[in-house]
CSV table of C-alpha atoms in Angstrom, one decimal:
chain,number,residue,atom,x,y,z
R,1,MET,CA,0.0,0.3,-0.2
R,2,HIS,CA,3.1,2.2,0.8
R,3,LEU,CA,4.5,1.1,-2.5
R,4,ALA,CA,0.7,2.0,-4.3
R,5,PHE,CA,0.1,4.9,-2.7
R,6,PHE,CA,3.5,6.9,-3.8
R,7,LEU,CA,3.2,5.2,-7.3
R,8,LEU,CA,-0.1,6.7,-7.5
R,9,LEU,CA,0.9,10.4,-6.0
R,10,GLY,CA,4.2,10.7,-8.8
R,11,ALA,CA,1.6,9.0,-11.6
R,12,SER,CA,-1.1,11.7,-10.6
R,13,LEU,CA,2.1,14.2,-10.7
R,14,ALA,CA,3.1,14.0,-14.2
R,15,ARG,CA,-0.4,13.8,-15.5
R,16,PHE,CA,-0.6,17.2,-14.4
R,17,LEU,CA,2.3,18.2,-15.8
R,18,LEU,CA,2.5,16.6,-18.9
R,19,ARG,CA,-1.1,17.7,-19.2
R,20,HIS,CA,-1.1,21.7,-17.8
R,21,PRO,CA,1.6,23.6,-19.0
R,22,TRP,CA,3.6,25.5,-16.3
R,23,GLU,CA,0.9,28.5,-15.0
R,24,ASP,CA,0.1,30.3,-11.6
R,25,ARG,CA,-1.2,26.7,-9.5
R,26,SER,CA,1.6,24.6,-10.2
R,27,PRO,CA,3.8,25.5,-8.2
R,28,TRP,CA,1.2,24.9,-5.0
R,29,ILE,CA,0.7,21.3,-6.9
R,30,VAL,CA,4.0,20.7,-6.7
R,31,ALA,CA,4.8,22.1,-3.1
R,32,LEU,CA,1.6,20.1,-1.8
R,33,SER,CA,2.9,17.1,-3.6
R,34,GLY,CA,6.0,16.9,-1.7
R,35,ALA,CA,4.5,17.7,1.8
R,36,LEU,CA,1.5,14.6,1.4
R,37,ALA,CA,4.8,12.3,0.8
R,38,ALA,CA,6.1,13.9,3.7
R,39,LEU,CA,3.4,13.3,5.7
R,40,TYR,CA,2.8,9.9,4.3
R,41,LEU,CA,6.1,8.9,4.9
R,42,LEU,CA,5.8,9.8,8.3
R,43,GLY,CA,3.0,7.4,9.1
R,44,PRO,CA,4.9,3.4,9.5
R,45,VAL,CA,7.0,6.0,12.3
R,46,LEU,CA,3.5,6.7,14.5
R,47,GLY,CA,2.7,2.8,14.2
R,48,THR,CA,-0.6,2.4,14.0
R,49,ARG,CA,-2.3,2.5,17.4
R,50,PRO,CA,-5.2,4.8,17.6
R,51,THR,CA,-3.0,7.5,19.6
R,52,PRO,CA,-3.6,11.6,19.2
R,53,ARG,CA,-0.4,11.5,17.2
R,54,ARG,CA,-1.2,9.0,14.6
R,55,ILE,CA,-5.1,10.9,14.2
R,56,ALA,CA,-3.6,13.9,14.0
R,57,TRP,CA,-2.1,12.6,11.2
R,58,LEU,CA,-4.2,11.2,9.1
R,59,VAL,CA,-6.3,14.0,9.6
R,60,THR,CA,-3.6,16.2,8.3
R,61,VAL,CA,-2.6,14.1,5.2
R,62,VAL,CA,-6.6,13.5,4.2
R,63,ALA,CA,-6.8,18.1,4.1
R,64,VAL,CA,-3.6,18.3,2.2
R,65,TRP,CA,-4.9,15.2,-0.5
R,66,MET,CA,-8.1,17.0,-0.3
R,67,LEU,CA,-6.6,20.1,-1.3
R,68,LEU,CA,-5.1,18.9,-3.7
R,69,VAL,CA,-7.9,17.3,-5.4
R,70,VAL,CA,-9.7,20.7,-5.1
R,71,LEU,CA,-7.0,22.0,-6.8
R,72,ALA,CA,-6.2,19.1,-9.8
R,73,PRO,CA,-8.7,16.5,-10.1
R,74,SER,CA,-6.2,13.8,-11.4
R,75,PHE,CA,-5.0,12.9,-7.9
R,76,ALA,CA,-8.0,11.8,-6.9
R,77,TRP,CA,-7.4,7.9,-7.1
R,78,CYS,CA,-4.3,8.7,-4.1
R,79,ALA,CA,-7.8,8.2,-2.2
R,80,VAL,CA,-7.0,4.2,-2.5
R,81,PRO,CA,-3.9,3.6,-0.5
R,82,LEU,CA,-5.6,6.3,2.3
R,83,PHE,CA,-8.7,3.7,2.5
R,84,TYR,CA,-6.3,0.9,4.0
R,85,THR,CA,-4.4,4.0,6.3
R,86,GLY,CA,-7.7,5.5,7.5
R,87,MET,CA,-9.2,1.7,8.1
R,88,ARG,CA,-6.3,0.7,9.8
R,89,THR,CA,-6.5,3.9,12.3
R,90,LEU,CA,-9.7,4.6,13.2
R,91,PRO,CA,-12.3,2.6,14.7
R,92,PRO,CA,-14.6,0.6,13.0
R,93,ARG,CA,-17.3,3.6,12.7
R,94,ALA,CA,-15.3,6.5,12.0
R,95,ALA,CA,-13.4,4.9,9.3
R,96,LEU,CA,-16.2,4.3,6.9
R,97,VAL,CA,-17.3,7.5,7.8
R,98,LEU,CA,-14.3,8.8,5.5
R,99,VAL,CA,-13.7,6.2,3.4
R,100,THR,CA,-17.1,7.7,2.4
R,101,LEU,CA,-16.1,11.0,2.3
R,102,LEU,CA,-12.9,9.8,0.7
R,103,THR,CA,-15.4,8.4,-2.6
R,104,VAL,CA,-17.3,11.6,-2.6
R,105,PHE,CA,-14.2,13.3,-3.5
R,106,VAL,CA,-12.9,10.9,-5.8
R,107,VAL,CA,-16.7,11.0,-7.8
R,108,THR,CA,-16.2,14.4,-8.2
R,109,ALA,CA,-12.8,14.5,-9.2
R,110,GLN,CA,-13.4,11.9,-11.5
R,111,VAL,CA,-16.3,14.0,-13.1
R,112,GLN,CA,-14.5,17.2,-13.3
R,113,LEU,CA,-11.9,15.3,-15.1
R,114,SER,CA,-14.8,14.2,-18.2
R,115,ASP,CA,-15.0,15.9,-21.3
R,116,ASP,CA,-17.9,14.2,-22.8
R,117,GLY,CA,-20.8,15.5,-20.3
R,118,PHE,CA,-22.2,13.0,-17.8
R,119,ASP,CA,-20.5,9.4,-17.6
R,120,PRO,CA,-22.4,7.0,-15.0
R,121,ASN,CA,-19.2,4.9,-15.0
R,122,LEU,CA,-17.4,7.9,-13.2
R,123,VAL,CA,-20.7,7.9,-10.5
R,124,VAL,CA,-20.0,3.8,-9.5
R,125,ALA,CA,-16.9,2.9,-10.3
R,126,PRO,CA,-15.2,5.4,-7.0
R,127,PRO,CA,-17.8,3.4,-4.8
R,128,ALA,CA,-17.4,0.0,-5.9
R,129,VAL,CA,-13.8,0.3,-5.8
R,130,ALA,CA,-14.2,1.4,-2.3
R,131,ALA,CA,-16.2,-1.1,-2.0
R,132,ILE,CA,-14.0,-3.8,-2.3
R,133,ALA,CA,-11.5,-1.9,-1.0
R,134,THR,CA,-13.2,-2.4,2.2
R,135,ALA,CA,-14.6,-5.7,1.4
R,136,VAL,CA,-10.7,-7.6,1.2
R,137,PHE,CA,-9.4,-5.2,4.4
R,138,VAL,CA,-12.5,-6.3,6.7
R,139,HIS,CA,-11.8,-9.7,5.6
R,140,ALA,CA,-8.1,-9.9,6.2
R,141,GLN,CA,-8.9,-8.2,9.4
R,142,ARG,CA,-11.1,-11.0,10.6
R,143,GLN,CA,-8.1,-13.6,9.1
R,144,ALA,CA,-5.9,-11.9,11.1
R,145,ASP,CA,-8.2,-12.1,13.9
R,146,ARG,CA,-8.8,-15.5,13.4
R,147,GLN,CA,-4.9,-16.4,13.4
R,148,ARG,CA,-4.5,-14.4,16.4
R,149,ALA,CA,-6.8,-15.8,17.9
R,150,LEU,CA,-5.2,-19.3,16.5
R,151,ILE,CA,-1.7,-18.3,18.0
R,152,ASP,CA,-2.6,-17.8,21.3
R,153,ASP,CA,-4.9,-21.3,21.9
R,154,LEU,CA,-1.8,-22.6,21.0
R,155,ILE,CA,0.5,-20.9,23.1
R,156,ARG,CA,-2.0,-21.2,26.1
R,157,THR,CA,-2.2,-24.9,24.9
R,158,ARG,CA,2.0,-25.4,25.0
R,159,ARG,CA,1.8,-22.9,28.4
R,160,GLU,CA,-0.2,-25.5,30.0
R,161,LEU,CA,0.8,-28.8,28.4
R,162,ALA,CA,4.2,-27.7,29.3
R,163,ALA,CA,3.4,-27.3,32.9
R,164,ILE,CA,1.9,-30.3,33.6
R,165,GLU,CA,5.3,-31.3,31.8
R,166,ARG,CA,6.6,-30.1,35.0
R,167,ARG,CA,3.9,-31.1,37.4
R,168,GLU,CA,5.3,-35.1,35.9
R,169,GLY,CA,8.0,-35.0,36.0
R,170,THR,CA,8.1,-32.7,39.4
R,171,LEU,CA,5.9,-36.4,40.9
R,172,ALA,CA,8.5,-38.8,38.6
R,173,GLU,CA,11.6,-36.9,40.8
R,174,ARG,CA,9.6,-37.2,44.1
R,175,GLN,CA,8.4,-41.3,43.4
R,176,ARG,CA,12.4,-41.4,42.5
R,177,LEU,CA,13.8,-40.1,45.6
R,178,SER,CA,11.6,-41.9,48.0
R,179,MET,CA,12.4,-45.2,45.9
R,180,GLU,CA,16.2,-43.9,46.6
R,181,ILE,CA,16.2,-43.1,50.3
R,182,HIS,CA,14.4,-46.3,51.0
R,183,ASP,CA,16.2,-48.5,49.2
R,184,THR,CA,19.6,-46.4,50.9
R,185,LEU,CA,18.9,-44.4,54.0
R,186,ALA,CA,16.0,-46.2,55.3
R,187,GLN,CA,17.7,-49.6,54.7
R,188,GLY,CA,20.3,-48.5,56.6
R,189,LEU,CA,18.1,-47.0,59.1
R,190,SER,CA,16.1,-50.3,59.5
R,191,SER,CA,19.6,-52.6,59.7
R,192,GLN,CA,20.9,-50.1,62.1
R,193,GLN,CA,18.5,-50.3,64.6
R,194,MET,CA,18.0,-54.5,64.6
R,195,LEU,CA,21.9,-54.4,64.9
R,196,LEU,CA,21.7,-52.2,67.6
R,197,GLN,CA,18.7,-53.6,69.5
R,198,ALA,CA,20.6,-57.0,68.8
R,199,ALA,CA,23.3,-55.9,70.6
R,200,GLU,CA,21.5,-55.1,73.1
R,201,ARG,CA,20.1,-58.2,74.0
R,202,THR,CA,23.6,-59.9,74.3
R,203,TRP,CA,25.6,-56.9,75.8
R,204,ASP,CA,25.8,-58.5,79.4
R,205,SER,CA,25.5,-62.2,77.8
R,206,ASP,CA,27.7,-62.4,74.7
R,207,PRO,CA,29.8,-58.8,75.0
R,208,SER,CA,31.8,-59.6,72.4
R,209,THR,CA,29.0,-60.9,69.7
R,210,ALA,CA,27.4,-57.7,71.0
R,211,ARG,CA,30.5,-55.4,70.1
R,212,ARG,CA,30.3,-57.3,66.6
R,213,HIS,CA,27.1,-56.1,65.6
R,214,VAL,CA,27.7,-52.1,66.8
R,215,ARG,CA,31.1,-52.4,64.8
R,216,THR,CA,28.8,-54.0,61.8
R,217,ALA,CA,25.8,-50.8,62.3
R,218,GLU,CA,28.7,-48.7,62.4
R,219,SER,CA,29.7,-49.7,59.2
R,220,ILE,CA,26.3,-49.5,58.0
R,221,ALA,CA,26.2,-45.6,59.5
R,222,GLU,CA,29.6,-45.0,57.2
R,223,ARG,CA,27.7,-46.1,54.1
R,224,ASN,CA,24.7,-44.2,55.1
R,225,LEU,CA,26.6,-41.4,55.5
R,226,ALA,CA,28.2,-41.5,52.5
R,227,GLU,CA,25.2,-41.2,50.5
R,228,ALA,CA,23.9,-38.8,52.2
R,229,ARG,CA,26.6,-36.6,51.1
R,230,ARG,CA,25.8,-38.6,47.6
R,231,PHE,CA,22.4,-37.7,47.8
R,232,VAL,CA,24.0,-33.8,48.1
R,233,HIS,CA,26.0,-33.8,45.6
R,234,ASP,CA,23.8,-36.0,42.7
R,235,LEU,CA,22.1,-38.5,44.1
R,236,ALA,CA,24.6,-41.0,42.9
R,237,PRO,CA,24.9,-44.3,44.1
R,238,ALA,CA,27.7,-44.2,46.4
R,239,ASP,CA,29.4,-46.9,45.5
R,240,LEU,CA,28.8,-45.7,41.3
R,241,ALA,CA,30.8,-43.2,42.7
R,242,GLU,CA,34.1,-44.5,43.7
R,243,GLY,CA,34.7,-45.7,40.2
R,244,GLY,CA,35.1,-49.0,40.0
R,245,GLY,CA,31.7,-49.8,38.1
R,246,LEU,CA,28.8,-52.2,38.9
R,247,GLU,CA,31.0,-55.1,38.9
R,248,GLU,CA,32.6,-53.8,41.5
R,249,ALA,CA,30.1,-51.8,44.0
R,250,LEU,CA,27.6,-55.1,43.6
R,251,ARG,CA,31.0,-57.0,44.6
R,252,MET,CA,31.6,-54.4,47.7
R,253,LEU,CA,27.4,-54.4,48.7
R,254,ALA,CA,28.1,-58.4,48.9
R,255,GLY,CA,30.8,-58.0,50.7
R,256,ARG,CA,28.9,-56.0,53.3
R,257,GLU,CA,26.5,-58.2,53.5
R,258,SER,CA,28.6,-61.5,53.5
R,259,THR,CA,27.2,-62.7,50.2
R,260,ALA,CA,28.5,-64.3,47.9
R,261,PHE,CA,28.6,-63.0,44.0
R,262,ARG,CA,30.0,-63.8,40.8
R,263,VAL,CA,29.8,-62.3,36.9
R,264,ASP,CA,28.6,-64.4,34.0
R,265,GLY,CA,28.9,-63.6,30.6
R,266,ALA,CA,31.4,-60.4,28.6
R,267,PRO,CA,30.5,-57.7,30.4
R,268,VAL,CA,29.5,-54.6,29.1
R,269,PRO,CA,29.7,-50.9,29.7
R,270,LEU,CA,26.1,-50.4,30.5
R,271,PRO,CA,24.5,-46.3,31.5
R,272,GLU,CA,25.2,-45.1,34.2
R,273,ARG,CA,21.7,-45.1,34.8
R,274,ALA,CA,21.2,-48.9,34.1
R,275,GLN,CA,24.1,-49.1,36.6
R,276,SER,CA,22.6,-47.3,39.2
R,277,ALA,CA,18.9,-49.3,39.2
R,278,LEU,CA,20.9,-52.5,39.4
R,279,LEU,CA,23.2,-51.4,42.0
R,280,ARG,CA,19.5,-49.9,43.7
R,281,ILE,CA,17.6,-53.1,43.2
R,282,ALA,CA,20.5,-55.5,45.1
R,283,GLN,CA,20.5,-52.8,47.8
R,284,GLY,CA,16.9,-53.4,48.6
R,285,ALA,CA,16.3,-56.8,48.0
R,286,LEU,CA,19.5,-57.9,50.3
R,287,ALA,CA,18.3,-55.7,52.8
R,288,ASN,CA,14.7,-57.8,52.4
R,289,VAL,CA,16.9,-60.7,52.4
R,290,ARG,CA,19.1,-59.3,55.6
R,291,GLU,CA,15.0,-57.7,57.8
R,292,HIS,CA,12.4,-60.3,55.9
R,293,ALA,CA,14.0,-63.7,54.8
R,294,GLY,CA,15.9,-65.0,58.1
R,295,ALA,CA,18.0,-67.1,55.4
R,296,THR,CA,21.2,-68.3,56.9
R,297,SER,CA,23.2,-67.5,52.6
R,298,ALA,CA,22.1,-65.5,49.7
R,299,ALA,CA,23.8,-64.5,46.0
R,300,LEU,CA,23.7,-62.4,44.0
R,301,THR,CA,24.6,-63.4,40.4
R,302,LEU,CA,25.0,-60.5,37.3
R,303,THR,CA,25.0,-61.8,34.6
R,304,TYR,CA,25.5,-60.9,30.4
R,305,LEU,CA,23.5,-62.5,27.5
R,306,ASP,CA,23.5,-61.1,24.2
R,307,ASP,CA,20.3,-58.5,24.5
R,308,GLN,CA,20.2,-58.2,28.3
R,309,VAL,CA,22.0,-58.1,31.6
R,310,VAL,CA,20.2,-59.9,34.3
R,311,LEU,CA,20.7,-59.8,38.0
R,312,ASP,CA,19.6,-62.7,40.6
R,313,ILE,CA,19.3,-62.1,43.9
R,314,ALA,CA,18.4,-65.5,45.3
R,315,ASP,CA,19.0,-66.8,49.3
R,316,ASP,CA,17.5,-69.7,51.1
R,317,GLY,CA,15.4,-67.7,53.8
R,318,ARG,CA,11.7,-68.6,54.8
R,319,GLY,CA,10.1,-67.5,51.0
R,320,PHE,CA,7.0,-65.4,50.6
R,321,ASP,CA,3.9,-65.4,48.7
R,322,PRO,CA,4.5,-63.5,45.3
R,323,ALA,CA,1.2,-62.9,44.9
R,324,ALA,CA,0.0,-61.7,48.4
R,325,ALA,CA,2.9,-59.3,47.3
R,326,ARG,CA,1.5,-58.2,44.5
R,327,ASP,CA,-2.0,-57.1,46.2
R,328,GLY,CA,0.1,-55.5,49.4
R,329,GLY,CA,-0.9,-58.6,51.6
R,330,GLY,CA,1.4,-58.4,54.7
R,331,VAL,CA,4.3,-56.6,53.0
R,332,ARG,CA,5.5,-53.0,54.0
R,333,GLY,CA,7.4,-50.3,52.6
R,334,HIS,CA,8.5,-49.7,49.2
R,335,GLY,CA,10.6,-52.4,48.2
R,336,LEU,CA,9.3,-55.3,45.6
R,337,PRO,CA,7.6,-51.9,44.0
R,338,ALA,CA,10.4,-49.4,44.2
R,339,MET,CA,12.6,-52.6,42.1
R,340,ARG,CA,9.5,-52.7,39.7
R,341,ALA,CA,9.6,-49.3,38.6
R,342,ARG,CA,13.0,-48.6,38.7
R,343,VAL,CA,12.9,-51.3,36.1
R,344,ARG,CA,10.5,-51.1,34.3
R,345,GLN,CA,12.0,-47.3,33.5
R,346,LEU,CA,14.2,-49.0,31.4
R,347,GLY,CA,11.8,-50.7,29.3
R,348,GLY,CA,13.4,-54.7,31.7
R,349,THR,CA,11.1,-57.0,33.7
R,350,LEU,CA,11.8,-58.3,37.3
R,351,THR,CA,10.0,-61.7,38.2
R,352,VAL,CA,9.6,-63.3,41.4
R,353,GLU,CA,9.8,-66.8,41.7
R,354,SER,CA,8.8,-67.7,46.2
R,355,THR,CA,7.7,-70.6,47.7
R,356,PRO,CA,6.6,-70.2,51.6
R,357,GLY,CA,9.3,-71.9,53.6
R,358,GLU,CA,11.9,-72.3,50.1
R,359,GLY,CA,13.3,-69.3,49.8
R,360,THR,CA,13.2,-66.5,47.7
R,361,VAL,CA,15.0,-65.9,44.0
R,362,LEU,CA,14.6,-61.9,42.3
R,363,SER,CA,15.7,-61.6,38.8
R,364,ALA,CA,16.3,-57.5,37.7
R,365,ALA,CA,16.5,-57.9,33.4
R,366,ILE,CA,17.7,-55.1,31.5
R,367,PRO,CA,17.5,-54.6,27.6
R,368,LEU,CA,20.6,-54.2,26.9
R,369,ARG,CA,19.6,-52.4,23.1
R,370,THR,CA,17.3,-50.5,24.3
R,371,ASN,CA,20.0,-48.7,26.5
R,372,ALA,CA,22.5,-48.6,23.7
R,373,GLU,CA,20.0,-46.6,21.7
R,374,THR,CA,18.5,-44.3,24.2
R,375,GLY,CA,21.5,-42.8,26.2
R,376,ARG,CA,19.6,-44.2,29.5
């Protein structure tokens, strides 16, 4: 529209100068044309909002144009860009009044330019052009409004989805932290409590056994302190943080729990998340063995297969009914649900085989390909 305005203004001035030899009004026409061009250039600087300065500018532009039309009717067609300028600046009713006023001036100018008498086209064409211009502008405005509404809806939906994702992330992190705390600090504190209670019962009758219980409780407290510090640092398992890898961490855990440990298959690098999950599962399972199974022996086995890594924890304790455990019958804490959640997050499976009086075998299998592709 800006380009069209200056083209029409220049064409109108050229037409006037070509058709009319230099005369008394020519300086005024040239000066007003230059003034109108300069005024129009100020429009974008003032913006499009209907501020008092913008409205005063529009009134000045229209007034100068009308004066030009009175002096030289060939400038009438500059009204078309002014239609859009007025409709973008003024409220709908005021814009309609301006368009009507401009159209009247155009019709009058066209009639004055006619040398062949009255021509109906000169009366009908300008209002038709004004109507088309108005219709195009209104349609464009409605389209723009719909697009803005759609964009607003999309932005609002994106913000809502982001908020939902943040809430889900927060809940997942809380669940993860609850499992981390249960498998480390809570289990360790429970073990310390049992050991100290045992030491208190045997303090007078068997001092050496009581002291051994106290030393074991002290060792567990030391490990819990390391875990707590690691929570503050980056929540990674303390055994893994020492740099020995999963096998070394499991071997250290088995040593503390007086449990047999072996590795089958060719070890392959595992993502930190998988290593942490398997170590936590081993810690939780051995804590359950120590507290609930009444076992005389237990064994950890880490097996590397072609497509998965499997951690087995077996004991010869009193066993239990896995179906009752899944239903929550008599099972306290987060133990098995937490283990299942850890394995499920890595695309793996947790299997529990147990019969009352015949011990328990817990098996956690994590696919190797999924972890390698996802980098988890």
